[in-house]
Coordinates of C-alpha atoms in Angstrom, one line a residue:
X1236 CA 131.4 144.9 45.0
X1237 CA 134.1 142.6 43.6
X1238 CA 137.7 143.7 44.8
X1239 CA 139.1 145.5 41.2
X1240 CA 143.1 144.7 40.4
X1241 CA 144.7 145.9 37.2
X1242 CA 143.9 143.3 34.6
X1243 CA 140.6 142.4 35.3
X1244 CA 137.9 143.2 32.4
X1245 CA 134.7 144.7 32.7
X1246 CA 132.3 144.7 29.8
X1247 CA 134.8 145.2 27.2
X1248 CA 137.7 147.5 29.2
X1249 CA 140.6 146.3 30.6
X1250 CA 141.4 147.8 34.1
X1251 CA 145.3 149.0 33.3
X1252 CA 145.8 152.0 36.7
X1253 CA 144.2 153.1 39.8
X1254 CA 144.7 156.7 39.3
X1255 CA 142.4 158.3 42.3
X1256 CA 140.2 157.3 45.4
X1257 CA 137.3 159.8 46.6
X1258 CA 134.8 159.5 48.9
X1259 CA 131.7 158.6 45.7
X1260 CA 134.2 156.9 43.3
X1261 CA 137.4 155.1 41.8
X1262 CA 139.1 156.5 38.7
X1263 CA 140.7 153.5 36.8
X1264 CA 142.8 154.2 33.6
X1265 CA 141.5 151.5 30.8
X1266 CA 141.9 150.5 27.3
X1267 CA 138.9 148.7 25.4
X1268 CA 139.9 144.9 24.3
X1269 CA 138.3 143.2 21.4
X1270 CA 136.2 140.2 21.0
X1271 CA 139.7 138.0 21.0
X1272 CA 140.9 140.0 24.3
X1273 CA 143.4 141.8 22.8
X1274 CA 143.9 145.7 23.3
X1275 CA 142.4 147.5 20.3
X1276 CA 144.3 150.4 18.9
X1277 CA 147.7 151.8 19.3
X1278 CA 150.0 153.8 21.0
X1279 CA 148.3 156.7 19.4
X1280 CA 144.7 156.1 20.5
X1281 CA 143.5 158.3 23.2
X1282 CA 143.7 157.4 26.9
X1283 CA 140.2 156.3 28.9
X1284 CA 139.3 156.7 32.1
X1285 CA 136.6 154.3 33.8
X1286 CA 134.7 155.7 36.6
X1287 CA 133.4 153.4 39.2
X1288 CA 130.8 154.3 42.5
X1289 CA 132.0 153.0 46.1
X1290 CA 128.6 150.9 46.2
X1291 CA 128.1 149.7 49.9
X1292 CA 125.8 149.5 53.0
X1293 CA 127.0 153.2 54.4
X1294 CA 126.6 155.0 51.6
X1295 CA 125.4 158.0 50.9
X1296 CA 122.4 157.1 48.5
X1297 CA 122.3 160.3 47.0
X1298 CA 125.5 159.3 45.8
X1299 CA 124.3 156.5 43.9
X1300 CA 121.4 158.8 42.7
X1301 CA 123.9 161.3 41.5
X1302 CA 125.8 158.2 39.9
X1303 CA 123.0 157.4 38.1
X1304 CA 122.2 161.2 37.1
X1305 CA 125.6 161.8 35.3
X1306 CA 125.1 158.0 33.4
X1307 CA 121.6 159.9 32.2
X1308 CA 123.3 163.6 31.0
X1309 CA 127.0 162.2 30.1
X1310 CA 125.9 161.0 26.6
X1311 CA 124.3 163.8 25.9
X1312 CA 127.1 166.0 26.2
X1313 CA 129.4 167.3 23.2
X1314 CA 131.7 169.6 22.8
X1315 CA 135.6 170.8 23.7
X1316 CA 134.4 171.7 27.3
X1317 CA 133.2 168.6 28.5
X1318 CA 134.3 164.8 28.6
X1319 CA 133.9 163.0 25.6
X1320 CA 131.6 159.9 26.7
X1321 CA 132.2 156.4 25.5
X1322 CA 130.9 154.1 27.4
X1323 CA 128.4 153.1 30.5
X1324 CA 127.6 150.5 32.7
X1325 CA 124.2 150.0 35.5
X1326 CA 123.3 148.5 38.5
X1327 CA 122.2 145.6 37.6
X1328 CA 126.1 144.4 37.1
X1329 CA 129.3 146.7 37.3
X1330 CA 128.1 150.1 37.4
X1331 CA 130.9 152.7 35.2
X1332 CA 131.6 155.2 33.3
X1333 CA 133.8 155.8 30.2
X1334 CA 135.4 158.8 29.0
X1335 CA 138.3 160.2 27.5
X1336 CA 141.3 160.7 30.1
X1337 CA 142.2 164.3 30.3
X1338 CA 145.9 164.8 31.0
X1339 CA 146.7 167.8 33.3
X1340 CA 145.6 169.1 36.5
X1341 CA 142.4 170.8 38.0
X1342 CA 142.4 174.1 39.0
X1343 CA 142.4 173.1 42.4
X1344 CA 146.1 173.3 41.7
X1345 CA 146.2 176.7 42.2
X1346 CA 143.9 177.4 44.9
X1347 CA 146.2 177.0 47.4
X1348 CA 148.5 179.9 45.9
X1349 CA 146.4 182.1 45.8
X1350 CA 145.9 185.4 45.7
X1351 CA 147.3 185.1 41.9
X1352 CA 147.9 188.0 39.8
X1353 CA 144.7 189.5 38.3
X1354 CA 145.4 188.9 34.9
X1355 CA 145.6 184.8 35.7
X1356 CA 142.2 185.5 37.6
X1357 CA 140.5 186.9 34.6
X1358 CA 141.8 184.8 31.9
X1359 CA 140.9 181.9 34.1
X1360 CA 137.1 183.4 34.5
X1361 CA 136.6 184.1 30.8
X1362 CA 138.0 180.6 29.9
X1363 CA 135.3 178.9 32.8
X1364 CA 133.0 181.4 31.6
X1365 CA 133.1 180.3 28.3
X1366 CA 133.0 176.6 29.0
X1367 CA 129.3 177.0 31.5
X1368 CA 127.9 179.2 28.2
X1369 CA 128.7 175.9 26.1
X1370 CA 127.0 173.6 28.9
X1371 CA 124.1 175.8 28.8
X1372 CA 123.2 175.6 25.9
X1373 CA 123.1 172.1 25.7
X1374 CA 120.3 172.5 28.4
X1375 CA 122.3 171.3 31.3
X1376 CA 123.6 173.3 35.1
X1377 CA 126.4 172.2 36.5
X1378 CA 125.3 173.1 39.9
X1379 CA 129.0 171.7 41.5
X1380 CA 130.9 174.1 40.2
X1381 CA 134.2 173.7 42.2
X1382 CA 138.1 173.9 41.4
X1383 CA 138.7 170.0 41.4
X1384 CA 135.8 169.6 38.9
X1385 CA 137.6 172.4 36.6
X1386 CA 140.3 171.5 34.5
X1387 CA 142.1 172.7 31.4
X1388 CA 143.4 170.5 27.7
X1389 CA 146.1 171.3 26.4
X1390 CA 145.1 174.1 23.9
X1391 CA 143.6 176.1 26.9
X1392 CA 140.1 175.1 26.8
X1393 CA 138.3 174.6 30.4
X1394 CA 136.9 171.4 30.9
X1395 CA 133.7 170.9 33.2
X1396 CA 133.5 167.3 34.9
X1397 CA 131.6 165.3 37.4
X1398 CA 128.0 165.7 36.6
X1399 CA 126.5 163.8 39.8
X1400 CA 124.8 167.1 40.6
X1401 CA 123.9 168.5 37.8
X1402 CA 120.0 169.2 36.0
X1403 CA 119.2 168.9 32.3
X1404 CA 116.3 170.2 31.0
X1405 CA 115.2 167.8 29.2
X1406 CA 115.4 164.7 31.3
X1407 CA 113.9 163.8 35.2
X1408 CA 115.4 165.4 38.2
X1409 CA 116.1 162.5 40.4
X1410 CA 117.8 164.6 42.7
X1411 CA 115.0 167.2 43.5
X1412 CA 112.9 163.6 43.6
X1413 CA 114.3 162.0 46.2
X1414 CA 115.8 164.6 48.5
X1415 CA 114.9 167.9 50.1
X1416 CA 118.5 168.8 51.4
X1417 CA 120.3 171.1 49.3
X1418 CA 122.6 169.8 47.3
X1419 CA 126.4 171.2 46.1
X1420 CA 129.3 171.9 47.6
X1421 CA 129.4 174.0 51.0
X1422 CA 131.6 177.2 49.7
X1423 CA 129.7 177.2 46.3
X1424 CA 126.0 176.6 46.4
X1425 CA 124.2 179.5 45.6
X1426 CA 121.2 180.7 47.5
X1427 CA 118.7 179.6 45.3
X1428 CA 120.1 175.8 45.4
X1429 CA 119.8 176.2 49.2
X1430 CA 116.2 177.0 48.9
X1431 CA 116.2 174.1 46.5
X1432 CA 115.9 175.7 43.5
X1433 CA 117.8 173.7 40.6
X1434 CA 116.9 175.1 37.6
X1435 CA 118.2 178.6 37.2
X1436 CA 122.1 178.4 35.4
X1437 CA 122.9 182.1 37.0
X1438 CA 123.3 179.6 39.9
X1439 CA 126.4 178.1 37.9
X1440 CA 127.0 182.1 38.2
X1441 CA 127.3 182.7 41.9
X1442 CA 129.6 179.9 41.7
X1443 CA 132.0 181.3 39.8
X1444 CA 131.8 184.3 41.6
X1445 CA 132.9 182.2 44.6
X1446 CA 136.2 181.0 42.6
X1447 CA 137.0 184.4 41.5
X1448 CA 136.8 185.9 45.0
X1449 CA 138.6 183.0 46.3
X1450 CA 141.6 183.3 43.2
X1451 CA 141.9 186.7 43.5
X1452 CA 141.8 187.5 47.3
X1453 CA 142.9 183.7 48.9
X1454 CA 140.1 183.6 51.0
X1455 CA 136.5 182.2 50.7
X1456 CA 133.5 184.8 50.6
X1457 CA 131.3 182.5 52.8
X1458 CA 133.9 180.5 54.8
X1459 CA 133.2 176.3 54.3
X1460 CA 129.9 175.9 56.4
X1461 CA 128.9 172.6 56.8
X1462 CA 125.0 172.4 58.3
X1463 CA 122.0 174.3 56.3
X1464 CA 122.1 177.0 59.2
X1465 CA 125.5 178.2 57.9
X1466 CA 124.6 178.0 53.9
X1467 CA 121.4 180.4 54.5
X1468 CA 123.7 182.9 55.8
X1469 CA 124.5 183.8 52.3
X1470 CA 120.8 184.6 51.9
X1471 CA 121.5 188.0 54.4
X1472 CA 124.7 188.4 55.2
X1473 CA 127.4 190.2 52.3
X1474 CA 130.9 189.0 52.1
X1475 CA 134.1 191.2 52.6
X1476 CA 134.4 193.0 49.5
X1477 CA 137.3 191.8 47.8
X1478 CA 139.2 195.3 47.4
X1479 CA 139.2 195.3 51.6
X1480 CA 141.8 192.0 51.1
X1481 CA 143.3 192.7 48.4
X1482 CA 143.9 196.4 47.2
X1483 CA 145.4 195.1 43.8
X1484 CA 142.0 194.2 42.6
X1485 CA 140.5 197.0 40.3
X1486 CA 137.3 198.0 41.1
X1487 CA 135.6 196.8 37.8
X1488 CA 136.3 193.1 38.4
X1489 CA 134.7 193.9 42.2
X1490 CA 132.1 195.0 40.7
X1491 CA 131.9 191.7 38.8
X1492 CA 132.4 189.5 41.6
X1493 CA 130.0 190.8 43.9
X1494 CA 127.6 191.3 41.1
X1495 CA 128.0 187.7 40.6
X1496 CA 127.5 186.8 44.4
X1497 CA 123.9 188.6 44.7
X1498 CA 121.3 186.6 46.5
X1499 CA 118.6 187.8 43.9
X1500 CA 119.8 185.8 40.7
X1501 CA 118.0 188.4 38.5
X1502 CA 120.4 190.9 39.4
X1503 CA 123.3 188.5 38.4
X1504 CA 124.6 188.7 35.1
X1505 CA 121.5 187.4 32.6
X1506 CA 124.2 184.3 31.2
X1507 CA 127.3 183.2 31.3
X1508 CA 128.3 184.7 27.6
X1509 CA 127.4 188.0 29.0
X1510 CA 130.1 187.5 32.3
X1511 CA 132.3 186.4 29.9
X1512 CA 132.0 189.2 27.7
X1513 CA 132.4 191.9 30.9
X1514 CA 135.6 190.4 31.8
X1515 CA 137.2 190.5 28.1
X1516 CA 135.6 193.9 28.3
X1517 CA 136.4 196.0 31.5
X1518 CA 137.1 199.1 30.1
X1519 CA 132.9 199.0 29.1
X1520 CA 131.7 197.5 32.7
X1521 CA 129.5 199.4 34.6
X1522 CA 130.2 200.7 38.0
X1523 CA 128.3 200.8 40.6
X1524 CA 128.5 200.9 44.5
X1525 CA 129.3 197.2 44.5
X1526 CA 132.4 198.5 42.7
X1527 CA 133.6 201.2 45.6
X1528 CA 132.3 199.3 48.8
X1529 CA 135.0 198.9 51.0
X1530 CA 133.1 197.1 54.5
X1531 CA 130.3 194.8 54.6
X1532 CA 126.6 196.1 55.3
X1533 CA 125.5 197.3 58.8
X1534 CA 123.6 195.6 61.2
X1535 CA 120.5 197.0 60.4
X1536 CA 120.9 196.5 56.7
X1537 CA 122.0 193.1 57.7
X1538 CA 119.1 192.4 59.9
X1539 CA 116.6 193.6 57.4
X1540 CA 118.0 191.2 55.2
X1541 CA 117.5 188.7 57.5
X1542 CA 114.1 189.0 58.3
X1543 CA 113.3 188.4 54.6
X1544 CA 115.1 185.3 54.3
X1545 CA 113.5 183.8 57.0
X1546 CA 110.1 184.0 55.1
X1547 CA 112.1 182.9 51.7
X1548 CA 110.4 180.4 49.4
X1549 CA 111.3 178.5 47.2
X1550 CA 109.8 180.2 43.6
X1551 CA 109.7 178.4 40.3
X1552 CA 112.8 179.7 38.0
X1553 CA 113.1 179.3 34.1
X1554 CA 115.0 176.2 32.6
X1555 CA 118.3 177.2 31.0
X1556 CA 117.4 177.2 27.6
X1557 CA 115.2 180.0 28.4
X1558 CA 117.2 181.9 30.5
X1559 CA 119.4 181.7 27.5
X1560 CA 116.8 182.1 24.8
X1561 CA 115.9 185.8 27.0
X1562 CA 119.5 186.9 27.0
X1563 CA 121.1 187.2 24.1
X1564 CA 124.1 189.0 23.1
X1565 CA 123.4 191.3 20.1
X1566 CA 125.9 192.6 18.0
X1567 CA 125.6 195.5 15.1
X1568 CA 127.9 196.4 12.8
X1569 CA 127.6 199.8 11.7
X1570 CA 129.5 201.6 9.1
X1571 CA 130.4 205.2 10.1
X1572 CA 131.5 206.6 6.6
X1573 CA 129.5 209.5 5.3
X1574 CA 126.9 208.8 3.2
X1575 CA 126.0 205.8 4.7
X1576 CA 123.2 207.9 6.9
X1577 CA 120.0 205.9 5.4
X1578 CA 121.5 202.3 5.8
X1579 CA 122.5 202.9 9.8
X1580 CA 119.0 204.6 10.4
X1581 CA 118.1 201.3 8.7
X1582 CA 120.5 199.3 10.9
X1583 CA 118.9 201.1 14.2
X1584 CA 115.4 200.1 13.2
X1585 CA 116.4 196.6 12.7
X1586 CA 118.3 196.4 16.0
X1587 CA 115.1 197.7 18.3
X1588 CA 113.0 195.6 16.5
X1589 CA 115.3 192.7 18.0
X1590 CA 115.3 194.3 21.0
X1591 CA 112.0 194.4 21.3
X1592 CA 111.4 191.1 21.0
X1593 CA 114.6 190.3 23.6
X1594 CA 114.3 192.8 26.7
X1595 CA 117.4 190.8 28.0
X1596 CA 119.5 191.0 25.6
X1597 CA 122.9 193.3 25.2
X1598 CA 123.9 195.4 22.7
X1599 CA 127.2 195.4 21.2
X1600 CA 127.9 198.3 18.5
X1601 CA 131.0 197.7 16.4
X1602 CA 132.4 199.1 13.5
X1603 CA 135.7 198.5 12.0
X1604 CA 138.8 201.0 11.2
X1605 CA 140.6 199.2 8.1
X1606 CA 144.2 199.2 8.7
X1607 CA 146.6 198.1 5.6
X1608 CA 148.1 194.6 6.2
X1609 CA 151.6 196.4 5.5
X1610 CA 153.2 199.3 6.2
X1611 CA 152.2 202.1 8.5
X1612 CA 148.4 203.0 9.1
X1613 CA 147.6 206.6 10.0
X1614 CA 145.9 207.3 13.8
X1615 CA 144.8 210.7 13.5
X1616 CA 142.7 212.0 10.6
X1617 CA 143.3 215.7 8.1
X1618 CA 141.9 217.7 11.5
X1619 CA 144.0 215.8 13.5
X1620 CA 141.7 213.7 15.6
X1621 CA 142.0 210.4 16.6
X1622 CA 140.5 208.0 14.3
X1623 CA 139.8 205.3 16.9
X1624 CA 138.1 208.0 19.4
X1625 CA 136.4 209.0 16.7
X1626 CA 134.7 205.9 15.3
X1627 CA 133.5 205.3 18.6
X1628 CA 131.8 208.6 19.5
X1629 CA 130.4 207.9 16.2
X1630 CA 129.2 204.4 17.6
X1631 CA 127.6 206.3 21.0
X1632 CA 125.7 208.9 18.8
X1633 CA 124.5 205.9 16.4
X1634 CA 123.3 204.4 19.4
X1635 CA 121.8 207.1 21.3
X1636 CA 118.2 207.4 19.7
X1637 CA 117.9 203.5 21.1
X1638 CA 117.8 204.8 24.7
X1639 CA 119.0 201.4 25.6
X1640 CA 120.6 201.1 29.7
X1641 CA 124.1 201.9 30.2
X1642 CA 124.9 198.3 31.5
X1643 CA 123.2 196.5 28.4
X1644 CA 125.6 198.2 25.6
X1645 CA 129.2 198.1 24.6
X1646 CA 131.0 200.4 22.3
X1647 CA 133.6 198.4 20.0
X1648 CA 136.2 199.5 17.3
X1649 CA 137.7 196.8 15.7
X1650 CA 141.4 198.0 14.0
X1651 CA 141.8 195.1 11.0
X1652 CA 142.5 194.6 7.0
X1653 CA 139.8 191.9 6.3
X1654 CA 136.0 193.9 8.2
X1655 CA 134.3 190.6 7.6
X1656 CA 137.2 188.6 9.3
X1657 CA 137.1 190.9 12.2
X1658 CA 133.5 190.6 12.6
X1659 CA 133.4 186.9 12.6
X1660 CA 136.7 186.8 15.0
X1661 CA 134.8 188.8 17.1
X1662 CA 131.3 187.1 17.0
X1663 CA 133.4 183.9 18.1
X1664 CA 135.4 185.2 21.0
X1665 CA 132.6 186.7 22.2
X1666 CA 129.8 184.2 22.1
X1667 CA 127.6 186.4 20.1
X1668 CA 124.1 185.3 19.3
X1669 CA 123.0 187.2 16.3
X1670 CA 124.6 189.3 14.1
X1671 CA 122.9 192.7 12.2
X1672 CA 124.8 193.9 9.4
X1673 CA 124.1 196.3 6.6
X1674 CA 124.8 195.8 2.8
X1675 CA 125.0 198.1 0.0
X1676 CA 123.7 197.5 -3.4
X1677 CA 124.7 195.2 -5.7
X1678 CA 127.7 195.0 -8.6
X1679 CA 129.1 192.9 -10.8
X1680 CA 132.9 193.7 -9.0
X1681 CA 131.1 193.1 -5.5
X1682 CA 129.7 189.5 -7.1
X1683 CA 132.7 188.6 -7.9
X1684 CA 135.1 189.7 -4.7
X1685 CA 132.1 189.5 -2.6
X1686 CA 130.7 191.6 0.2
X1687 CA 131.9 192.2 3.9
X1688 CA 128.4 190.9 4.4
X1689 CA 128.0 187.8 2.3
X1690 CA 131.4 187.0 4.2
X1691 CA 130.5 187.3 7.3
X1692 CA 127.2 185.1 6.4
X1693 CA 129.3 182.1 5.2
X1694 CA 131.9 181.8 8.3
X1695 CA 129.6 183.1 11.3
X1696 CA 128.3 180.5 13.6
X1697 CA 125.4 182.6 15.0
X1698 CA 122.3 184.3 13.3
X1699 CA 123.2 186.7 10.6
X1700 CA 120.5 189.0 9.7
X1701 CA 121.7 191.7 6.6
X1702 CA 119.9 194.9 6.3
X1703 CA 119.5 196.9 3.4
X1704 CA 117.8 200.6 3.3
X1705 CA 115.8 199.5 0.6
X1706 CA 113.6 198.1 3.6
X1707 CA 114.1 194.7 3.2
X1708 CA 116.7 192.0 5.4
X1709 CA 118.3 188.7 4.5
X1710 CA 118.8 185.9 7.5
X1711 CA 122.4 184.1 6.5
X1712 CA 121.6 181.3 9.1
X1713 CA 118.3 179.6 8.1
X1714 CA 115.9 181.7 10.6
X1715 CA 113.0 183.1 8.6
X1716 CA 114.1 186.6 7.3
X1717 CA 113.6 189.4 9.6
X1718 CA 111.7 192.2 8.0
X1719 CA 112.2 196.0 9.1
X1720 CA 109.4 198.7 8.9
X1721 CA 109.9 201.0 6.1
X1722 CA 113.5 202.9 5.7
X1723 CA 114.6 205.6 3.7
X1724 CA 116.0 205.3 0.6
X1725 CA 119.2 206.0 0.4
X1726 CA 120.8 207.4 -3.3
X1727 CA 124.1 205.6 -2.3
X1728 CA 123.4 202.2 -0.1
X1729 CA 126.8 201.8 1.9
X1730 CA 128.4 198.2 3.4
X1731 CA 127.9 198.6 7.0
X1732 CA 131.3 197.3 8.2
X1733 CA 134.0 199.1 5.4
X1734 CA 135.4 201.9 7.6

């Protein structure tokens, strides 16, 4: 490889800064030229970064196969959460990479103070969280999920980079090819990688389980092993639970972490929306006895364990887009005022119907408590009970007839002027995947105002299904329309989200 200095040009980028040296690559700061060799845009235009292998006769040649990987999935990305491609370059001249340069720092940064307050912990696993939902459903696994390949823009946003390891659906796996080692980062590869399993994203999962056990207690749940030997250790042997070094952690985000470190992925969290939505939601996560061990398993338990992973093979997982497809996050608005008995009996058929149809899935009941945008709202009602508490004992008995698992439903009231606002606010933070909503019947004053629900169908980004107890639903996102069995008529047809 030609000796790069600032100056030189490659295709059409100008080599400006050296900015890092790793063992796979050079990171050079460019700025695209024109025809003429002058420097295109101005002082405004946003930084690039060119990335360039170390191409020579010691090289790891997975690391050119992993080059050649992330030149394949790169373009295909969009999105706040990753890199925004420009440009590439192959073998056959100056292999490279373009992308935008992302100021800041990776949260590698603040590895090395760690154990950090649990709030930092959680706010940084919801934000990660949030970003490996977005990658998956573009149909790609990180399957490096590390601090250095973690940073954060300026609005907050995590960012995933370096996608040498990573698996789309849609395209060859050169990786799983050519080599038979497992591939990752020592702390970080989840047992399924290290039976060479690349295709499961609850793998992207255990990963993150491994930063938030590291963030919140300053050690690593499987130390840094270095041969195969040491990674299938994780397949039988537990890690400290994280409450044993550090007592400040609560025992819901334990649960969490170890939840997220099991060997079985399928008794992982189903997706990375659904992690998300446990830590923005701990007063609603499930405990267990991961949550109030205190000392690893025995040695019995521990050789049991064993025993199994020695005859461990390798079994054939479901791409991402399935895994995604299965487990989706379900959310119901239900209206609570009286009178309104026919449209959520309606509103419960329509939701098992879903259910049905997506065993996976997780149920989020919500309703909302209208509060006035000014002046003071009252908390307790004419018997003097609290409204909120009461809204959502009204949510638990709505829900109860659905005999759904403790650990796949939430409770939710929402305290807001605008319901259909609060819905869609919600929907958003929470990466929800379909929305059921009731509507009452029609009026001229509602056709011109319009409804909570017609609201709600216009700003959502997910699937919108409206519910009358007439019997009949509307889709608001283009899906065909999902058709209940036969409801009650009701003498009074209520909105489902006005109280």
């Amino acid at each position: 490889m030609e000796r790069l200095e600032p100056g030189m040009v490659i295709d059409s980028f100008r080599l400006e800064e050296k900015l890092h040296k790793g063992g796979m690559a050079l990171l050079w700061r460019v700025r695209r030229i024109d025809a003429g060799g002058s420097s295109e845009g101005s002082e405004g235009s946003p930084p690039l970064m060119m990335k360039i292998p170390i191409v020579g006769d010691h090289n790891d040649p997975a690391a050119i196969v992993g080059f050649e990987v992330e030149q394949m999935i790169m373009p295909k990305l969009t999105g706040i959460h990753v890199p925004h491609f420009v440009a590439s370059g192959d073998f056959t001249g100056q292999p490279y990479i373009v992308m935008e340069e992302i100021a800041g720092k990776s949260l590698r940064a603040r590895f090395d103070a760690a154990p950090l307050p649990i709030e930092e912990v959680v706010a940084t696993a919801v934000r990660v969280a949030t970003a490996l939902h977005d990658l998956h459903r573009q149909n790609v696994i990180h399957l490096d999920l590390k601090p250095s390949n973690i940073m954060f823009r300026e609005t907050g946003e995590a960012i995933l980079i370096d996608y040498g390891l990573a698996r789309h659906d849609k395209l060859p796996d050169l990786l799983a090819e050519e080599f038979r080692l497992p591939m990752g980062t020592g702390p970080y590869i989840s047992p399924e990688q290290v039976l060479h399993i690349r295709n499961d994203p609850r793998s992207d999962l255990f990963a993150l389980g491994v930063l938030m056990y590291h963030l919140a207690t300053g050690e690593r749940p499987y130390g840094f092993p270095t041969s195969v030997s040491g990674l299938r250790r994780r397949l039988y042997r537990d890690p400290v639970p994280p409450r044993a070094l550090n007592p400040k952690i609560p025992e819901w985000l334990q649960e969490i972490i170890l939840r997220c470190l099991e060997v079985n992925p399928n008794k992982r969290h189903d997706t990375a929306a659904q992690l998300a939505f446990e830590l923005q939601h701990p007063e609603q996560v499930q405990l267990t006895a991961r949550a109030r061990k205190r000392v690893r398993d025995g040695f019995w338990t521990v050789t049991r364990r064993w025993f199994r992973a020695a005859g461990m093979e390798p079994v054939p997982q479901q791409s991402a887009s399935t895994q995604l497809a299965r487990a989706p996050i379900i959310m119901v608005a239900i209206d609570l005022a009286h009178g309104s008995e026919a449209l959520a009996e309606a509103l419960r058929v329509a939701a098992r119907r879903v259910l049905q149809t997506e065993p996976g899935a997780r149920l989020a009941c919500v309703t909302v408590q209208k509060t006035n945008r000014l002046g003071m709202d009252e908390y307790v009602d004419k018997a003097g009970r609290n409204i909120h508490v009461k809204h959502l004992v009204g949510l638990k008995h709505w829900a109860r007839p659905l005999s759904i698992p403790p650990e796949k439903i939430t409770f939710h009231v929402l305290e807001a002027p605008d319901p259909a606002a609060a819905i869609v606010e919600y929907a958003n933070g929470n990466a929800v995947d379909h929305i059921v909503i009731g509507s009452r019947g029609s009026s001229a004053f509602r056709r011109y105002l319009g409804s909570v629900s017609s609201q709600v169908v216009a700003a959502a980004d997910c699937t919108v299904t409206v519910v009358k107890s007439t019997g009949s639903s509307i889709n608001g996102a283009g899906k065909q329309p999902v058709t209940p069995a036969p409801l009650r008529q009701a003498a009074d047809e209520q909105e489902a989200t006005t109280h």
